[in-house]
Short mmCIF file of C-alpha atoms in Angstrom, two decimals:
data_model
loop_
_atom_site.label_atom_id
_atom_site.label_comp_id
_atom_site.label_asym_id
_atom_site.label_seq_id
_atom_site.Cartn_x
_atom_site.Cartn_y
_atom_site.Cartn_z
CA MET A 30 -25.95 200.93 183.69
CA ASP A 31 -23.67 198.11 183.56
CA SER A 32 -23.15 197.68 179.72
CA VAL A 33 -24.67 193.77 177.83
CA ARG A 34 -21.46 192.36 178.18
CA ASP A 35 -21.23 192.96 181.67
CA GLN A 36 -24.59 191.86 183.15
CA ILE A 37 -24.21 188.55 180.87
CA ALA A 38 -21.04 187.93 182.54
CA ALA A 39 -22.43 188.29 185.83
CA PHE A 40 -25.23 186.01 185.70
CA ILE A 41 -23.11 183.43 183.82
CA GLN A 42 -20.53 183.33 187.15
CA SER A 43 -23.57 183.46 189.39
CA ALA A 44 -24.80 180.34 187.65
CA VAL A 45 -21.41 178.75 186.85
CA GLY A 46 -18.95 180.78 189.64
CA SER A 47 -16.25 182.96 188.84
CA GLY A 48 -13.10 181.94 186.80
CA THR A 49 -15.58 181.52 183.67
CA GLY A 50 -13.39 183.72 180.47
CA ASP A 51 -15.80 185.61 178.39
CA ASP A 52 -14.76 182.92 175.55
CA ASP A 53 -14.88 180.07 177.71
CA ASP A 54 -17.73 177.55 175.87
CA ILE A 55 -19.69 177.33 178.81
CA PHE A 56 -21.57 174.06 177.49
CA GLU A 57 -18.27 172.38 176.50
CA ARG A 58 -16.64 173.09 179.62
CA GLY A 59 -19.95 170.84 180.92
CA LEU A 60 -20.40 173.90 183.69
CA VAL A 61 -23.73 173.54 182.77
CA SER A 62 -26.76 171.48 183.19
CA SER A 63 -29.24 171.47 180.65
CA MET A 64 -32.27 173.12 181.99
CA PHE A 65 -29.49 176.18 182.75
CA ALA A 66 -30.54 176.51 178.75
CA VAL A 67 -34.21 177.20 179.92
CA GLU A 68 -33.01 179.93 182.90
CA LEU A 69 -30.12 181.57 180.13
CA VAL A 70 -32.94 181.90 177.52
CA ASP A 71 -35.50 183.78 179.90
CA PHE A 72 -33.01 186.57 181.63
CA ILE A 73 -31.68 187.20 178.15
CA GLU A 74 -35.28 188.10 177.00
CA VAL A 75 -36.40 188.80 180.34
CA THR A 76 -33.13 191.33 180.83
CA PHE A 77 -32.95 192.89 177.86
CA GLN A 78 -36.21 192.59 176.91
CA ILE A 79 -36.14 190.95 173.53
CA ALA A 80 -37.35 187.74 172.37
CA VAL A 81 -35.40 184.56 171.45
CA ASP A 82 -36.68 183.50 168.39
CA ASN A 83 -36.70 180.17 166.41
CA GLU A 84 -34.35 182.13 163.99
CA ASP A 85 -32.16 182.24 167.16
CA LEU A 86 -32.07 178.86 167.95
CA ASP A 87 -27.92 178.88 167.42
CA LEU A 88 -26.06 177.47 170.72
CA GLY A 89 -23.19 179.60 168.99
CA ASN A 90 -24.81 182.51 169.80
CA PHE A 91 -25.22 180.87 173.90
CA ARG A 92 -22.31 179.64 173.86
CA SER A 93 -19.41 182.19 175.58
CA VAL A 94 -19.72 185.21 177.31
CA SER A 95 -18.40 186.97 174.57
CA ALA A 96 -21.15 185.40 172.22
CA MET A 97 -24.36 186.12 174.16
CA SER A 98 -22.89 189.59 174.15
CA LYS A 99 -22.75 189.89 170.16
CA PHE A 100 -26.03 188.41 170.24
CA VAL A 101 -27.79 190.43 172.62
CA THR A 102 -26.19 193.41 170.46
CA ALA A 103 -26.96 192.49 167.46
CA LYS A 104 -30.70 191.97 168.32
CA LEU A 105 -30.79 195.34 170.20
CA ALA A 106 -29.66 196.99 167.56
CA VAL A 107 -32.19 196.11 165.53
CA LEU A 108 -35.06 196.97 167.66
CA ASP A 109 -32.82 200.36 167.72
CA ARG A 110 -33.47 201.08 164.05
CA MET B 28 -62.06 176.52 173.84
CA SER B 29 -64.28 177.90 176.06
CA ASP B 30 -66.67 180.12 174.51
CA HIS B 31 -66.51 181.81 178.75
CA HIS B 32 -62.52 182.59 178.71
CA THR B 33 -61.28 183.30 182.34
CA ASP B 34 -58.04 184.55 183.76
CA ASP B 35 -59.65 183.43 187.27
CA PRO B 36 -58.01 179.91 188.08
CA ASP B 37 -60.49 179.39 190.52
CA VAL B 38 -63.11 179.60 187.90
CA ILE B 39 -61.05 177.72 185.73
CA ALA B 40 -60.30 175.61 188.82
CA ALA B 41 -64.12 174.60 189.10
CA ARG B 42 -65.17 174.52 185.56
CA ILE B 43 -62.43 171.24 185.54
CA ARG B 44 -63.58 169.30 188.53
CA SER B 45 -67.15 169.74 187.58
CA PHE B 46 -65.68 167.74 183.77
CA ALA B 47 -63.69 165.64 186.10
CA GLU B 48 -66.16 164.38 188.20
CA SER B 49 -69.03 164.06 185.66
CA GLU B 50 -66.97 163.07 183.12
CA LEU B 51 -63.33 161.79 183.50
CA ALA B 52 -64.92 159.82 187.09
CA PRO B 53 -66.79 157.63 185.34
CA ILE B 54 -64.55 156.52 183.16
CA ALA B 55 -60.86 156.23 185.42
CA ALA B 56 -60.95 152.77 186.50
CA GLN B 57 -62.52 151.77 182.93
CA ALA B 58 -59.48 153.34 181.30
CA ASP B 59 -56.96 151.47 183.71
CA ARG B 60 -58.55 148.43 183.46
CA GLU B 61 -58.41 148.52 179.60
CA GLY B 62 -55.12 151.15 179.37
CA LYS B 63 -57.22 153.02 176.83
CA LEU B 64 -58.29 156.79 177.08
CA PRO B 65 -61.79 157.97 175.74
CA ASP B 66 -61.16 160.45 173.27
CA SER B 67 -64.27 162.21 174.90
CA ALA B 68 -61.51 162.95 177.48
CA ILE B 69 -59.17 164.52 175.84
CA THR B 70 -62.24 166.77 173.63
CA GLY B 71 -63.63 167.75 176.63
CA LEU B 72 -60.26 168.80 178.37
CA ALA B 73 -60.28 170.87 174.46
CA GLY B 74 -63.64 171.88 175.37
CA LEU B 75 -62.20 173.60 178.81
CA GLY B 76 -59.30 175.52 176.59
CA VAL B 77 -57.04 172.91 179.22
CA LEU B 78 -55.14 172.23 175.67
CA ASN B 79 -53.69 175.80 175.07
CA PRO B 80 -51.05 176.17 178.25
CA PRO B 81 -49.01 179.15 178.42
CA VAL B 82 -46.03 178.97 176.69
CA ARG B 83 -42.51 180.72 178.60
CA GLY B 84 -41.80 183.90 177.50
CA ARG B 85 -45.06 184.08 175.26
CA PRO B 86 -47.80 185.29 177.48
CA ASP B 87 -50.70 185.30 175.46
CA PRO B 88 -54.19 185.95 176.67
CA ALA B 89 -56.37 183.03 174.72
CA ALA B 90 -54.08 180.76 176.32
CA LEU B 91 -54.19 179.83 180.17
CA SER B 92 -52.04 181.14 182.96
CA ASN B 93 -49.58 178.78 185.05
CA LEU B 94 -52.10 179.00 187.91
CA ALA B 95 -54.65 178.02 185.97
CA PHE B 96 -52.75 175.31 184.03
CA GLY B 97 -51.76 173.94 187.45
CA ARG B 98 -54.78 173.55 188.89
CA ALA B 99 -56.52 171.78 185.50
CA ALA B 100 -53.66 170.05 185.57
CA GLU B 101 -54.31 169.49 190.05
CA GLU B 102 -58.31 168.55 189.98
CA ILE B 103 -57.33 166.03 186.92
CA GLY B 104 -55.03 164.40 188.59
CA ARG B 105 -57.13 163.94 191.62
CA VAL B 106 -59.41 161.70 189.75
CA CYS B 107 -57.21 160.47 186.96
CA SER B 108 -53.27 160.52 186.71
CA ALA B 109 -54.02 158.37 183.12
CA THR B 110 -56.19 161.64 181.17
CA ARG B 111 -53.53 164.13 183.28
CA SER B 112 -50.79 162.11 182.30
CA PHE B 113 -51.66 163.51 178.39
CA LEU B 114 -52.36 166.57 179.32
CA THR B 115 -48.19 166.27 180.24
CA ALA B 116 -47.35 164.95 176.77
CA HIS B 117 -49.02 166.28 174.94
CA THR B 118 -48.80 170.02 176.21
CA MET B 119 -44.85 169.23 175.80
CA VAL B 120 -45.16 168.84 172.21
CA HIS B 121 -47.50 171.51 172.06
CA ALA B 122 -44.70 173.77 174.22
CA ALA B 123 -42.17 173.13 172.25
CA LEU B 124 -43.54 173.64 169.20
CA ALA B 125 -45.26 176.94 170.29
CA ARG B 126 -42.11 177.86 171.69
CA TRP B 127 -39.84 176.99 169.00
CA GLY B 128 -41.38 175.91 165.89
CA THR B 129 -41.03 178.28 163.10
CA ALA B 130 -44.62 180.79 162.17
CA ASP B 131 -45.32 177.95 159.48
CA GLN B 132 -45.17 175.00 162.00
CA ARG B 133 -47.25 176.43 164.53
CA SER B 134 -49.69 177.94 162.21
CA ARG B 135 -50.42 173.78 160.96
CA TRP B 136 -50.05 172.10 164.30
CA LEU B 137 -51.16 174.48 167.37
CA PRO B 138 -54.42 174.71 166.13
CA PRO B 139 -55.41 170.68 165.99
CA LEU B 140 -53.54 170.74 169.28
CA ARG B 141 -55.76 172.62 171.14
CA THR B 142 -58.76 171.49 169.60
CA GLY B 143 -58.14 167.87 170.53
CA GLN B 144 -57.88 167.31 166.86
CA LEU B 145 -54.01 165.98 167.04
CA VAL B 146 -53.11 164.34 169.92
CA GLY B 147 -49.72 164.90 170.35
CA ALA B 148 -46.21 162.69 172.12
CA PHE B 149 -43.43 162.68 173.06
CA CYS B 150 -41.28 160.64 172.07
CA LEU B 151 -37.10 160.78 173.64
CA SER B 152 -36.39 157.79 176.25
CA GLU B 153 -34.34 155.49 174.71
CA ALA B 154 -32.54 152.57 175.47
CA GLY B 155 -29.86 153.93 176.60
CA ALA B 156 -31.23 157.58 177.54
CA GLY B 157 -34.11 158.35 179.63
CA SER B 158 -32.52 160.34 182.85
CA ASP B 159 -29.23 161.05 180.18
CA ALA B 160 -31.40 162.91 177.65
CA ALA B 161 -27.96 164.69 176.66
CA ALA B 162 -27.21 160.75 175.15
CA VAL B 163 -30.05 159.79 172.69
CA SER B 164 -28.74 158.61 170.21
CA MET B 165 -31.43 157.59 167.37
CA PRO B 166 -29.87 158.80 163.85
CA ALA B 167 -30.87 160.92 161.82
CA ILE B 168 -29.83 160.92 158.63
CA ARG B 169 -29.98 163.57 155.26
CA GLN B 170 -32.06 163.08 152.92
CA PRO B 171 -32.16 165.52 149.92
CA GLY B 172 -35.74 166.37 151.01
CA GLY B 173 -35.33 166.42 154.99
CA TYR B 174 -34.15 163.01 156.76
CA VAL B 175 -34.89 159.40 157.80
CA LEU B 176 -35.13 158.57 161.26
CA GLU B 177 -34.26 154.56 162.30
CA GLY B 178 -34.21 154.00 165.81
CA GLU B 179 -36.82 152.51 168.99
CA LYS B 180 -38.20 155.31 171.16
CA LEU B 181 -39.45 153.65 174.23
CA TRP B 182 -42.19 154.43 176.94
CA VAL B 183 -43.97 157.51 175.22
CA THR B 184 -46.84 158.49 176.82
CA MET B 185 -50.57 158.66 174.13
CA GLY B 186 -48.09 156.31 172.42
CA GLN B 187 -50.62 154.24 171.03
CA ARG B 188 -52.84 157.35 169.46
CA ALA B 189 -50.80 159.73 169.15
CA ASP B 190 -51.45 161.57 165.42
CA LEU B 191 -48.55 163.64 165.97
CA LEU B 192 -44.88 162.56 167.55
CA LEU B 193 -42.52 165.07 168.65
CA VAL B 194 -39.15 163.03 168.01
CA PHE B 195 -35.78 163.32 169.34
CA ALA B 196 -32.88 162.26 167.68
CA SER B 197 -29.27 162.76 167.04
CA LEU B 198 -27.68 163.99 162.66
CA GLU B 199 -24.69 162.96 163.08
CA GLY B 200 -23.76 163.66 166.35
CA ARG B 201 -26.02 166.22 167.13
CA HIS B 202 -29.57 166.80 168.40
CA CYS B 203 -32.90 167.31 166.48
CA ALA B 204 -36.23 167.61 167.48
CA PHE B 205 -38.65 166.63 164.16
CA LEU B 206 -42.37 166.76 164.22
CA VAL B 207 -43.99 163.30 162.58
CA ASP B 208 -46.46 162.51 161.50
CA GLY B 209 -48.40 159.92 163.37
CA ASP B 210 -48.78 157.67 159.98
CA SER B 211 -46.06 158.64 158.22
CA PRO B 212 -44.64 154.33 156.77
CA GLY B 213 -42.15 153.33 158.58
CA VAL B 214 -43.96 154.22 161.97
CA VAL B 215 -44.68 151.21 164.39
CA ARG B 216 -45.61 151.29 168.10
CA ARG B 217 -45.55 148.68 170.47
CA PRO B 218 -48.16 148.95 173.21
CA ILE B 219 -47.05 148.26 176.45
CA ALA B 220 -50.02 146.47 178.15
CA ALA B 221 -50.21 146.49 181.53
CA ALA B 222 -47.63 149.30 183.19
CA LEU B 223 -47.31 149.49 187.17
CA GLY B 224 -49.17 152.87 186.47
CA LEU B 225 -51.07 154.93 184.02
CA ARG B 226 -51.72 153.05 182.19
CA GLY B 227 -54.86 154.41 181.03
CA ALA B 228 -52.48 156.75 179.01
CA MET B 229 -52.07 154.61 176.08
CA LEU B 230 -48.15 153.40 176.29
CA ALA B 231 -46.25 152.60 173.44
CA ASP B 232 -42.32 151.70 172.38
CA VAL B 233 -42.70 153.28 168.98
CA ILE B 234 -40.24 152.25 166.30
CA PHE B 235 -39.33 155.04 163.14
CA ASP B 236 -38.33 152.28 160.38
CA GLY B 237 -37.05 154.32 157.98
CA CYS B 238 -39.38 157.08 158.54
CA ALA B 239 -38.76 160.29 156.42
CA VAL B 240 -39.53 163.12 157.74
CA PRO B 241 -39.54 166.47 155.48
CA GLU B 242 -36.44 169.05 156.03
CA GLN B 243 -39.36 171.27 157.50
CA ASN B 244 -40.44 169.52 160.22
CA LEU B 245 -37.34 169.39 162.23
CA ILE B 246 -38.19 171.73 165.53
CA GLY B 247 -35.04 174.56 166.31
CA SER B 248 -31.91 173.65 165.03
CA VAL B 249 -29.40 171.09 164.17
CA GLY B 250 -27.52 170.57 167.47
CA THR B 251 -30.10 172.58 170.20
CA GLY B 252 -32.90 168.91 169.81
CA VAL B 253 -32.69 168.18 173.76
CA SER B 254 -30.41 171.69 175.16
CA ILE B 255 -33.52 173.89 174.11
CA VAL B 256 -36.19 172.23 172.99
CA ALA B 257 -36.93 169.12 175.18
CA SER B 258 -36.09 170.96 177.94
CA HIS B 259 -38.55 173.91 177.40
CA ALA B 260 -40.64 171.16 176.67
CA LEU B 261 -39.88 168.92 179.64
CA ASP B 262 -39.97 172.49 182.14
CA LEU B 263 -44.07 172.45 180.80
CA GLY B 264 -44.44 169.29 181.67
CA ARG B 265 -42.73 168.88 185.12
CA PHE B 266 -44.59 171.69 186.43
CA SER B 267 -48.44 169.30 184.83
CA VAL B 268 -47.11 166.44 186.75
CA ALA B 269 -46.19 168.44 190.26
CA TRP B 270 -49.59 169.36 190.25
CA GLY B 271 -50.99 166.51 188.91
CA CYS B 272 -49.08 165.23 192.15
CA VAL B 273 -51.23 167.76 194.18
CA GLY B 274 -54.79 166.46 193.13
CA LEU B 275 -53.67 162.53 193.59
CA GLY B 276 -52.25 163.25 196.89
CA GLN B 277 -55.55 165.77 197.63
CA ALA B 278 -58.10 162.02 196.19
CA CYS B 279 -55.82 159.98 198.65
CA LEU B 280 -56.45 161.95 201.75
CA ASP B 281 -60.16 162.54 200.49
CA LEU B 282 -60.42 158.66 200.52
CA SER B 283 -58.59 158.14 203.70
CA VAL B 284 -60.47 160.44 206.28
CA ARG B 285 -64.09 159.67 204.80
CA HIS B 286 -62.45 155.93 205.33
CA ALA B 287 -61.15 156.76 208.49
CA ALA B 288 -65.06 158.35 210.09
CA VAL B 289 -66.47 155.11 209.14
CA ARG B 290 -64.05 152.43 209.93
CA VAL B 291 -64.43 151.01 213.17
CA GLN B 292 -61.94 148.65 215.50
CA PHE B 293 -62.07 148.29 218.16
CA GLY B 294 -64.85 149.92 219.51
CA ALA B 295 -63.33 152.93 217.29
CA PRO B 296 -63.06 154.95 214.16
CA LEU B 297 -60.27 154.81 212.71
CA ARG B 298 -59.40 158.12 213.03
CA ASP B 299 -59.92 158.34 216.80
CA HIS B 300 -57.10 156.06 216.87
CA GLN B 301 -53.66 157.94 218.02
CA LEU B 302 -51.23 156.44 214.89
CA VAL B 303 -53.82 156.98 212.37
CA LYS B 304 -54.47 160.65 213.87
CA GLY B 305 -50.10 160.62 213.06
CA LEU B 306 -50.80 158.92 209.31
CA LEU B 307 -53.60 161.52 208.63
CA THR B 308 -51.58 164.59 209.45
CA ASP B 309 -48.52 163.86 207.51
CA MET B 310 -50.67 163.14 204.17
CA TYR B 311 -52.09 166.43 204.97
CA VAL B 312 -49.17 168.50 206.22
CA ASP B 313 -47.44 167.24 202.74
CA LEU B 314 -49.86 167.86 200.61
CA GLU B 315 -50.18 171.19 200.90
CA ALA B 316 -46.52 171.82 201.50
CA SER B 317 -46.46 169.50 197.68
CA ARG B 318 -49.38 172.49 196.89
CA ALA B 319 -47.58 175.49 198.27
CA LEU B 320 -44.39 174.85 195.78
CA ALA B 321 -46.95 173.66 193.16
CA GLY B 322 -48.37 177.59 194.11
CA HIS B 323 -45.04 179.23 194.64
CA ALA B 324 -44.03 177.56 190.68
CA ALA B 325 -46.89 179.05 188.78
CA ARG B 326 -46.82 182.35 190.29
CA SER B 327 -42.76 182.12 189.30
CA ARG B 328 -43.79 181.11 185.11
CA ASP B 329 -46.21 183.71 185.73
CA GLN B 330 -44.04 186.49 186.94
CA ALA B 331 -41.35 185.54 184.57
CA ALA B 332 -39.11 185.34 188.03
CA ALA B 333 -35.85 184.87 187.52
CA ASP B 334 -36.86 181.41 189.94
CA ALA B 335 -38.70 179.45 187.81
CA VAL B 336 -37.29 176.61 186.55
CA ARG B 337 -35.71 175.47 190.18
CA ALA B 338 -39.04 176.51 191.93
CA THR B 339 -40.50 173.92 189.17
CA LEU B 340 -38.04 171.35 189.99
CA ALA B 341 -38.63 171.62 193.46
CA ALA B 342 -42.28 171.25 193.05
CA LYS B 343 -42.28 168.20 190.93
CA TYR B 344 -39.74 166.81 193.69
CA PHE B 345 -41.51 167.17 196.45
CA ALA B 346 -44.86 166.88 194.83
CA ALA B 347 -44.36 163.11 193.56
CA ARG B 348 -41.91 162.10 196.76
CA MET B 349 -45.61 163.21 198.36
CA ALA B 350 -47.50 162.29 196.14
CA ALA B 351 -46.08 158.06 196.85
CA ALA B 352 -46.22 158.54 200.10
CA VAL B 353 -49.26 160.02 200.77
CA ALA B 354 -51.24 156.63 198.46
CA SER B 355 -49.10 154.12 200.70
CA HIS B 356 -50.87 155.78 203.68
CA ALA B 357 -53.97 155.90 202.21
CA LEU B 358 -54.11 151.62 201.17
CA GLN B 359 -52.20 151.14 204.57
CA LEU B 360 -55.99 153.04 205.72
CA HIS B 361 -57.66 151.27 203.30
CA GLY B 362 -56.07 147.84 204.01
CA GLY B 363 -57.67 144.48 202.38
CA ALA B 364 -60.16 147.06 200.98
CA GLY B 365 -57.66 149.28 199.29
CA CYS B 366 -55.63 146.74 197.82
CA ALA B 367 -58.62 145.18 195.79
CA ALA B 368 -58.45 145.02 191.91
CA GLY B 369 -60.74 147.83 191.17
CA HIS B 370 -60.54 150.43 193.92
CA PRO B 371 -59.27 153.96 193.51
CA VAL B 372 -56.83 153.73 195.80
CA GLU B 373 -54.96 150.63 194.53
CA ARG B 374 -55.28 152.60 191.34
CA HIS B 375 -53.81 155.98 192.34
CA PHE B 376 -51.02 153.79 194.82
CA ARG B 377 -49.67 152.38 191.29
CA ASP B 378 -49.84 155.76 189.28
CA ALA B 379 -47.46 156.78 192.15
CA ARG B 380 -45.46 155.64 191.86
CA LEU B 381 -44.80 156.52 188.62
CA MET B 382 -44.51 160.22 188.86
CA GLN B 383 -40.56 159.24 190.81
CA ILE B 384 -40.22 158.55 187.77
CA ILE B 385 -42.25 160.43 185.07
CA GLU B 386 -40.17 163.50 183.42
CA GLY B 387 -37.22 163.28 185.12
CA SER B 388 -36.75 161.05 187.99
CA ALA B 389 -36.22 161.88 191.33
CA GLN B 390 -32.36 161.73 191.15
CA ILE B 391 -31.89 163.72 188.00
CA HIS B 392 -34.21 166.58 189.88
CA GLN B 393 -31.92 166.09 193.29
CA ILE B 394 -29.16 166.93 190.73
CA LEU B 395 -31.11 169.37 188.52
CA ILE B 396 -31.90 171.32 191.16
CA ALA B 397 -28.50 171.30 193.45
CA ASP B 398 -26.68 172.27 189.52
CA LEU B 399 -28.90 175.12 190.23
CA LEU B 400 -27.70 176.22 193.58
CA GLN B 401 -24.31 178.34 193.22
CA PRO B 402 -22.30 180.24 195.72
CA GLY B 403 -22.92 183.66 193.60
CA ARG B 404 -26.73 182.84 193.74
CA SER B 405 -30.33 183.30 196.35
CA ALA B 406 -29.92 179.64 197.90
CA GLY B 407 -33.71 180.76 199.30
CA GLY B 408 -36.56 182.61 197.68
CA PRO B 409 -36.80 184.78 194.52
CA ALA B 410 -33.03 184.37 193.15
#
């Protein structure tokens, strides 16, 4: 199975094209539309079987591949406990 | 809530159709004429469970499925677009709250929204922000214990009547979503009379004149008000508008088929004239295409498919265009009679034109859909 980072990177690349670095801020760079945020939350929840809840609602968690990987990994770690 | 919960969209649609024909049809023209939606329309829908819509990513056996909710919006839209417009705005507030509210917020406000005890309104548009939602600039100012809102929101559906306002504002340049009690000091409503369409949806501009909002009424987090909270709400809003357009189109087609069968010109019913056949055929085919797109969107949403957002946008974009075209054809077929105030075709024609503006204009839909089409994704069918 691909790593968390690889799955997220593949999704982001499918949405905004290649050439996006792991630390690129996809929102600040204007790479995604307003409705992409809805797709992104759906993707994270469905792919990793985690719930993105109110307390997770910090754009900092979703700005880049690195930030999303860190966020998802942390959520998965909580589930594994 | 309905005492007879069922997941069967056909059963739910039949119940809503019965209610729409018996309770909404008699008041639709009056609501349009007087610019007021009777409370019975709201409580009636609540009693049928329609105010408990699906919540994206949070399946709930007590809530309607997307397909059932869509079919309900269709049946309502077939009779009264103003009531469907209420449903759209109200359930957008529900969507934002149910998906991104805290446990306390959900327990406090969702039950009265579902029973219709509270009516919700979605306050996004401003003088400089509408299609460009990211341009929302109405200031929210921090104060001890919460925030103060200063500014004006435009074109608020149910703005004359709503008890609970979902308001988007800018806090030091970062977007926030707030729930505001409609009775709060500083909330001033300016009714919009005789808009082109959806007159019964009690449109108003809402002014926030030093309106204090408690800290605990912030939905989501600072900075995510538009990008996350509003986007989720708009996603559901577009879905219900799409189905409402299908209903409006069906009403126009039904009226036109009946009229074309009885109206005689040049010695034959209208329906026997080839040019009329062309109009009726275009109406039917465009309507069924819209229904298919709306159905695909519903199934994608119910299955949490990757193309659900795109499918919803496509359904709304196409159905809104269809509604305007079909209503225009219906008016053409009815001639002078359809132009008379009080005739249902005249009302549907005015209401239909607004469908390409509300919950994102046709042009914004074109941009959003195209932006979701990328080389790395399937361009057709489920992504």
